[in-house]
Amino acid sequence: MDLRYTPVEQAFRAEVRDWLDSHVPRAPLPDFDSTSDGFEAHREWERTLHKGGWSMVTWPQAYGGRGLDLIRWLIFEEEYYRAGAPLRVNQNGIFLLGPTLIEYGTSEQKARFLPAMAAGDEIWAQAWSEPTAGSDLAGVRATATREGDDYILSGHKIWSSRAVHADWAFGLFRAPGSERHKGLSLILFSLDAPGITVQPIKRMDGKPVFAEIFLDDVRVPVANRLGGEGEGWSVCMSTAGFERGLMLRSPARFQVAAANLVDLYRSRANQADPALAASVMQAWMDADAYALSIYATASRLMAGGAIGPETSTNKIFWSELDLDLHRTALALLGAEAELTTDAPDRAANLGDWLDGYVFSLAGPIYAGANEIQRNIIAERMLALPRG
Amino acid sequence: MDLRYTPVEQAFRAEVRDWLDSHVPRAPLPDFDSTSDGFEAHREWERTLHKGGWSMVTWPQAYGGRGLDLIRWLIFEEEYYRAGAPLRVNQNGIFLLGPTLIEYGTSEQKARFLPAMAAGDEIWAQAWSEPTAGSDLAGVRATATREGDDYILSGHKIWSSRAVHADWAFGLFRAPGSERHKGLSLILFSLDAPGITVQPIKRMDGKPVFAEIFLDDVRVPVANRLGGEGEGWSVCMSTAGFERGLMLRSPARFQVAAANLVDLYRSRANQADPALAASVMQAWMDADAYALSIYATASRLMAGGAIGPETSTNKIFWSELDLDLHRTALALLGAEAELTTDAPDRAANLGDWLDGYVFSLAGPIYAGANEIQRNIIAERMLALPRG
Amino acid sequence: MDFRLTEEQEMLAETVEALLRESCGSADLRRMLDESAARDTQRWEAIVAMGLPGVMAPESLGGSALGATEMALIATACGYWLLPEPLVEQAGVVLPMLAELDAALATRAIAGEIVAIGHPTHPFVADADSAVALLLADGEAIHLVPRDAVTLVRQPSFDPFRRLFRVDWTPSAATRIGHGSAVQVFWDKALDRGALFGGAQVLGVAQRAVDMAAAYAKERQQFGKSIGGFQAVKHLLANAQIKIEFARPVVLAAAASDASEHNRARISHARLAAAAAADIATHAAVQVHGAMGFSWEVDVHFLLKRATALSQAWGTAAFHRQRVAAHVLSAKLGPDCTFGAAGQREMLHEVA
Amino acid sequence: MDFRLTEEQEMLAETVEALLRESCGSADLRRMLDESAARDTQRWEAIVAMGLPGVMAPESLGGSALGATEMALIATACGYWLLPEPLVEQAGVVLPMLAELDAALATRAIAGEIVAIGHPTHPFVADADSAVALLLADGEAIHLVPRDAVTLVRQPSFDPFRRLFRVDWTPSAATRIGHGSAVQVFWDKALDRGALFGGAQVLGVAQRAVDMAAAYAKERQQFGKSIGGFQAVKHLLANAQIKIEFARPVVLAAAASDASEHNRARISHARLAAAAAADIATHAAVQVHGAMGFSWEVDVHFLLKRATALSQAWGTAAFHRQRVAAHVLSAKLGPDCTFGAAGQREMLHEVA
């Protein structure tokens, strides 16, 4: 155990910091869900990152990455959030699909999809949920009917983030007549394909953050299937799948939020409820604990370890920490908590706590509701019966 | 709605206060579980109460009560706790069995059992649980085999409070071969009866607060059955049964504890964690809310209303309030929290927070674990499916 | 001592409930938003026709002279149905104040005209745009200012039905209707009423959240059964319901008691307990609804937003916690003090 | 940067674990209580034979000169197995202090003799009765006082294995072994070590509570199935395990870092997080065990009591929360500061 950064790691941090200092846009970009202008501005940022070689530092160089280890990924993320760089419009691609492609993809698939993903030329949407398949993902009904070298996709996906403007999507489809975890395949499809209709869904704040995707006899080549036919469930749940548990939320995000919360508290400590100090400190400690835990996991993975049920403990911990942190911020804001960023009298330096709060509400729900994650912890870590 | 005490109620309070002022023992009695001396001292106190006509103010005068309403019962309890009067060694009898006897007992049963209960001549133990029947009370296995005008009782009861020294006990017994909620009868039995062995069980603090009762062909007359044969489950769960939900913990108990907690906080506010102030205030508010809720329920019952699932909301609320209150007290005590009352350097005026804490640990468990109560609330109040 | 609603009180609550159930459904709310309307004229007229704005106003002015308990029941119904119109503030805070300060305007307010109120504890004024006049504070003085004598700057709220404004105005002797230290009592009473009825309102929000979530949990199927059958969902909603059960008697007791320091602490307790119940209930409702719960198309978010707004208006949570603490650390406490220590002692004395 | 235990560290932990599993079971603990014994001689001899009291002591004195990480792992095992003997305090706090102050006594302590320590932050001294000498504070001075020069008054603890005493003694020049302001650093380091290893110990208590509860939940049948199958039980224990998972890396990071203001705050964080995990885990264990959980005959209460005692020793929770707050409100914060801000800046400077 050695908790000092190596000179190489230090140099890497300095390099990242320098590059970000000179490239991160001074003014925040317009958000990527509300308008296609915002979306394209973020695509442009992905291209800028790619030109600098920063689009996904852990990927092999051949696919647009730097072939670096997870500790350096963490350092990159720390500097990225520290610099206030734009959110990653392609996060579904680079953090969710990318690692799975690297583990399960054929060389043709990797060559076809990874460089375009890294370059920002193809932005990805996820298409996990269906109206009847939320926490119970094995309930998907969308079908992939084999016709020679093609699949004909039909069905209805929902809560697809980025789907309104994105280029490609990935999701589970089942062989007609198959049930539950069997007969599922993970299939990639272009959102421009004939037979696809994308219908935006507004989040509670009115932003079209999600979409429904209706697939009506959409023809895709069999080569778009990732992993074996009918093996979609295990591909999703595999090691690579679990790595998503690590990359889904980098600790730096919460450390920045916690530092901002401390600033907010400092600026209001006089009029604040003294009990809120405890919540502020707890948020800071939790963000710190989450970072330390991820460093421990990253170290273990780098040494060849496999990730296990800690994806579930991580998911619960960061989602609850994020929600608590934002609720504490709203409590500190008092009568100003309800003001949106449009409110003329809202102090401009406050940060958008409401937006962060709305975002945090989704944490305990998506990527497997926390209730499901608790079942997983009880069954896999504590060996309790399925019930 | 009129939240003023009537002159009659005020006069009643004054009368109770006067009587308690002149009768409550100056020195605390030795506890009633550790020794038979302590038990008999409490029996003597029950007799004193009875002589004053205070042993159970809501019972009919014919059975040793005063025939008063529930509001006056609450006033009596308030004054009782305010005066620091001894705990009621016969609480299993007067609060749990008594109301059921009054509703379901024959006139002979009432005449036989209630006056002796009110007088402290017969102290009662409860015998609900069995080793395999805890939260799942319908899992009792002890049997009552009918032989003419007698039952032959066999089985093994456990966690019986007061059974070490008490005179009588009540519990559920099933007809041989019956299952679950069917075939159960509520039967009263003398703890002196041949075939009974009582084995004390020590609580975590070493006090023999519970006992196991082994019944080996214990013969009792059929007249000891309360309610119909095989109707024991509904007798237990009936209206009278639910009234236990009201009387099990009178609000005054928590109001006194909360006031003591406030005193403890006041005496340590300088060195205390400021965050603890919030916990102290919450404990006080919760005790107040519990009292108000019980006043509302009592008013409704007095007007002929029936008690429903609020027995479950009450149970959860008071048990969690009690546990939180005592954990807050231990936190305020800091390094002194672990000292028992035997510790020479423990400030004498502190009150026994540790003892209260140990007692409060049982709250979420006994009389139906809180998990079961939450199921009841979800199913009966919110009409959620049994699942 | 009788801690029950009277039959008349229960009937009143049911009548208001029925009106709102009919006129304040999801479609009604969404139509208002589409039209960016300040209020639904038809619904407001029905509310006025029922005499609700004047429920606490004296009969001499055309009011019903009912008490705070009745008003709390109405507020709870308004919270439950997410009523966008400012009935709670008008009937519960503004009219009792106007009745003592300006009888003519009170009569007009009973007839449905809006008089907005800018309390010194809050930087903004709700519903100022549709008001005919505004009650405003200038130091210790109370001013009644016509709508056209002020400039309004809209401050958008998380709650799309809230209409908050910064009010720019110039105090003058012409608008001053009360001054001197005696006036403080008006603002204090307004704050207490706002907090109490806001608490009652948010209690209604909490119950609606639990009811919506329970209904959805019964219907929504996952893993081959309704999710309401899972203990995790059951216990989440049971916990929210418990919070409601132990906030309700505090709200009712605060409403049914006279103004006193003891009862002011209870008003704060009621507001805190109701807001805590709403916080837990609305978050539980979002969680039970899954992704639906943070979409615009399901009404759950309206509840969450209303709870967020009401929980910090009419005194922040910090203010009310402070008021409880001040009482608890100075008052006589104990089981005989549930309904006030002072009165208690006096009456005991009389009896003795 | 490598946040993994080495193979040697894992082997050490397993060895200690095996020793305690063999020698510190339920029957062993209950035999000690029946005999009112201060310690189990055989077990303590085995512990000494393994060299554990000297694990942090320099090799020149016969110690193993291992670091705080190794000591934290040993402490966690001691917590898990509820070890009654004061190994954690001796090896983790007393010996590092003695090594600098009294080499001869340090050697004896490595050989198993007990030297008790009375830290200025705590009114009582643990294990003073079986000690050969006591490290005591008199103002700024450190005294090393022979056991027979003090009078002890036993202060019974909720934890029946805790042996707490008030120590009555008279400071004299003969017993003074250090004084002046330089001595404060000894007491500060002792407090940090006590808090850190106490945190590691209570983390072990927490894990044992979850393990015991999970084992019982699998076995105990109610409603025709094992109670571990009920979601309420599963989630209760899952929540406790989550607290443990996010306390462990904090404890390890605090142990693996050098002394610095940043790391002192992390030690406090580690103690708070571990104590919070133990609080939740031991209460969950009581709840899952039902009535068994508050009976004397099941060991769960030993865990609850140990957690209660350790959570307030070596600085109360209030003290540690205060120390975290002081750091958070004054230090540079941010995602680049996880392992210390100052060092970070320096090294960046060197590189640049």
Short mmCIF file of N, CA and C in Angstrom, two decimals, chain A residues 315-367:
data_model
loop_
_atom_site.label_atom_id
_atom_site.label_comp_id
_atom_site.label_asym_id
_atom_site.label_seq_id
_atom_site.Cartn_x
_atom_site.Cartn_y
_atom_site.Cartn_z
N LYS A 315 -22.99 2.07 -6.24
CA LYS A 315 -24.20 2.69 -6.81
C LYS A 315 -25.06 3.30 -5.70
N ILE A 316 -25.28 2.53 -4.64
CA ILE A 316 -26.12 3.03 -3.56
C ILE A 316 -25.43 4.21 -2.87
N PHE A 317 -24.13 4.05 -2.63
CA PHE A 317 -23.44 5.08 -1.85
C PHE A 317 -23.38 6.40 -2.59
N TRP A 318 -23.00 6.38 -3.86
CA TRP A 318 -22.90 7.67 -4.53
C TRP A 318 -24.26 8.28 -4.79
N SER A 319 -25.26 7.45 -5.06
CA SER A 319 -26.56 8.04 -5.36
C SER A 319 -27.18 8.68 -4.12
N GLU A 320 -26.98 8.05 -2.97
CA GLU A 320 -27.54 8.63 -1.74
C GLU A 320 -26.73 9.84 -1.29
N LEU A 321 -25.43 9.73 -1.44
CA LEU A 321 -24.58 10.87 -1.12
C LEU A 321 -24.96 12.08 -1.98
N ASP A 322 -25.19 11.85 -3.25
CA ASP A 322 -25.51 12.95 -4.17
C ASP A 322 -26.85 13.59 -3.79
N LEU A 323 -27.83 12.77 -3.50
CA LEU A 323 -29.15 13.29 -3.12
C LEU A 323 -29.07 14.04 -1.79
N ASP A 324 -28.40 13.46 -0.81
CA ASP A 324 -28.29 14.13 0.49
C ASP A 324 -27.54 15.46 0.37
N LEU A 325 -26.49 15.43 -0.42
CA LEU A 325 -25.68 16.64 -0.61
C LEU A 325 -26.55 17.76 -1.19
N HIS A 326 -27.35 17.42 -2.18
CA HIS A 326 -28.17 18.47 -2.80
C HIS A 326 -29.33 18.90 -1.91
N ARG A 327 -29.87 17.97 -1.14
CA ARG A 327 -30.93 18.37 -0.21
C ARG A 327 -30.35 19.30 0.86
N THR A 328 -29.14 19.03 1.28
CA THR A 328 -28.50 19.93 2.25
C THR A 328 -28.31 21.31 1.64
N ALA A 329 -27.91 21.34 0.38
CA ALA A 329 -27.72 22.64 -0.28
C ALA A 329 -29.05 23.40 -0.32
N LEU A 330 -30.14 22.72 -0.68
CA LEU A 330 -31.43 23.41 -0.73
C LEU A 330 -31.82 23.91 0.65
N ALA A 331 -31.54 23.11 1.68
CA ALA A 331 -31.86 23.56 3.04
C ALA A 331 -31.06 24.81 3.40
N LEU A 332 -29.79 24.84 2.98
CA LEU A 332 -28.98 26.03 3.25
C LEU A 332 -29.51 27.25 2.50
N LEU A 333 -30.07 27.02 1.33
CA LEU A 333 -30.57 28.15 0.53
C LEU A 333 -31.86 28.73 1.10
N GLY A 334 -32.56 27.95 1.92
CA GLY A 334 -33.77 28.47 2.56
C GLY A 334 -34.78 28.95 1.54
N ALA A 335 -35.29 30.17 1.74
CA ALA A 335 -36.33 30.69 0.87
C ALA A 335 -35.86 30.85 -0.57
N GLU A 336 -34.56 30.86 -0.79
CA GLU A 336 -34.05 30.99 -2.16
C GLU A 336 -33.97 29.65 -2.88
N ALA A 337 -34.22 28.56 -2.14
CA ALA A 337 -34.02 27.22 -2.73
C ALA A 337 -34.88 27.02 -3.97
N GLU A 338 -36.08 27.59 -3.94
CA GLU A 338 -37.00 27.30 -5.03
C GLU A 338 -36.72 28.11 -6.30
N LEU A 339 -35.85 29.11 -6.22
CA LEU A 339 -35.60 29.96 -7.41
C LEU A 339 -34.83 29.20 -8.48
N THR A 340 -35.30 29.28 -9.71
CA THR A 340 -34.55 28.66 -10.80
C THR A 340 -33.43 29.60 -11.24
N THR A 341 -32.54 29.09 -12.09
CA THR A 341 -31.44 29.94 -12.56
C THR A 341 -31.94 31.14 -13.35
N ASP A 342 -33.18 31.07 -13.85
CA ASP A 342 -33.76 32.21 -14.58
C ASP A 342 -34.11 33.38 -13.67
N ALA A 343 -34.22 33.13 -12.37
CA ALA A 343 -34.71 34.18 -11.48
C ALA A 343 -33.72 35.33 -11.43
N PRO A 344 -34.17 36.53 -11.76
CA PRO A 344 -33.24 37.67 -11.83
C PRO A 344 -32.53 37.95 -10.50
N ASP A 345 -33.20 37.68 -9.38
CA ASP A 345 -32.61 38.04 -8.09
C ASP A 345 -31.79 36.93 -7.47
N ARG A 346 -31.60 35.86 -8.21
CA ARG A 346 -30.83 34.75 -7.68
C ARG A 346 -29.35 35.10 -7.79
N ALA A 347 -28.61 34.93 -6.69
CA ALA A 347 -27.18 35.27 -6.72
C ALA A 347 -26.50 34.41 -7.78
N ALA A 348 -25.77 35.07 -8.67
CA ALA A 348 -25.22 34.37 -9.83
C ALA A 348 -24.14 33.36 -9.45
N ASN A 349 -23.45 33.61 -8.33
CA ASN A 349 -22.34 32.73 -7.98
C ASN A 349 -22.78 31.50 -7.19
N LEU A 350 -24.08 31.27 -7.12
CA LEU A 350 -24.57 30.19 -6.27
C LEU A 350 -24.32 28.79 -6.83
N GLY A 351 -24.16 28.68 -8.13
CA GLY A 351 -24.15 27.35 -8.72
C GLY A 351 -25.59 26.91 -8.89
N ASP A 352 -25.81 25.94 -9.76
CA ASP A 352 -27.20 25.56 -9.97
C ASP A 352 -27.56 24.34 -9.13
N TRP A 353 -27.84 24.61 -7.86
CA TRP A 353 -28.14 23.50 -6.95
C TRP A 353 -29.43 22.79 -7.32
N LEU A 354 -30.41 23.55 -7.83
CA LEU A 354 -31.68 22.91 -8.20
C LEU A 354 -31.47 21.91 -9.33
N ASP A 355 -30.68 22.30 -10.32
CA ASP A 355 -30.44 21.40 -11.44
C ASP A 355 -29.72 20.14 -10.95
N GLY A 356 -28.75 20.33 -10.07
CA GLY A 356 -28.04 19.18 -9.51
C GLY A 356 -28.96 18.31 -8.70
N TYR A 357 -29.90 18.95 -7.99
CA TYR A 357 -30.87 18.20 -7.19
C TYR A 357 -31.76 17.34 -8.08
N VAL A 358 -32.28 17.95 -9.14
CA VAL A 358 -33.13 17.18 -10.07
C VAL A 358 -32.35 16.00 -10.62
N PHE A 359 -31.11 16.25 -11.01
CA PHE A 359 -30.28 15.18 -11.54
C PHE A 359 -30.09 14.09 -10.48
N SER A 360 -29.87 14.52 -9.23
CA SER A 360 -29.58 13.55 -8.17
C SER A 360 -30.79 12.67 -7.84
N LEU A 361 -31.98 13.17 -8.12
CA LEU A 361 -33.18 12.38 -7.86
C LEU A 361 -33.20 11.09 -8.68
N ALA A 362 -32.57 11.14 -9.85
CA ALA A 362 -32.56 9.97 -10.72
C ALA A 362 -31.57 8.92 -10.24
N GLY A 363 -30.58 9.34 -9.44
CA GLY A 363 -29.51 8.43 -9.03
C GLY A 363 -30.01 7.14 -8.41
N PRO A 364 -30.89 7.22 -7.39
CA PRO A 364 -31.33 5.98 -6.75
C PRO A 364 -32.22 5.11 -7.64
N ILE A 365 -32.56 5.61 -8.82
CA ILE A 365 -33.51 4.87 -9.67
C ILE A 365 -32.82 4.21 -10.85
N TYR A 366 -32.02 4.99 -11.62
CA TYR A 366 -31.55 4.42 -12.88
C TYR A 366 -30.37 3.47 -12.67
N ALA A 367 -29.99 2.80 -13.74
CA ALA A 367 -28.91 1.80 -13.69
C ALA A 367 -29.19 0.75 -12.61
#
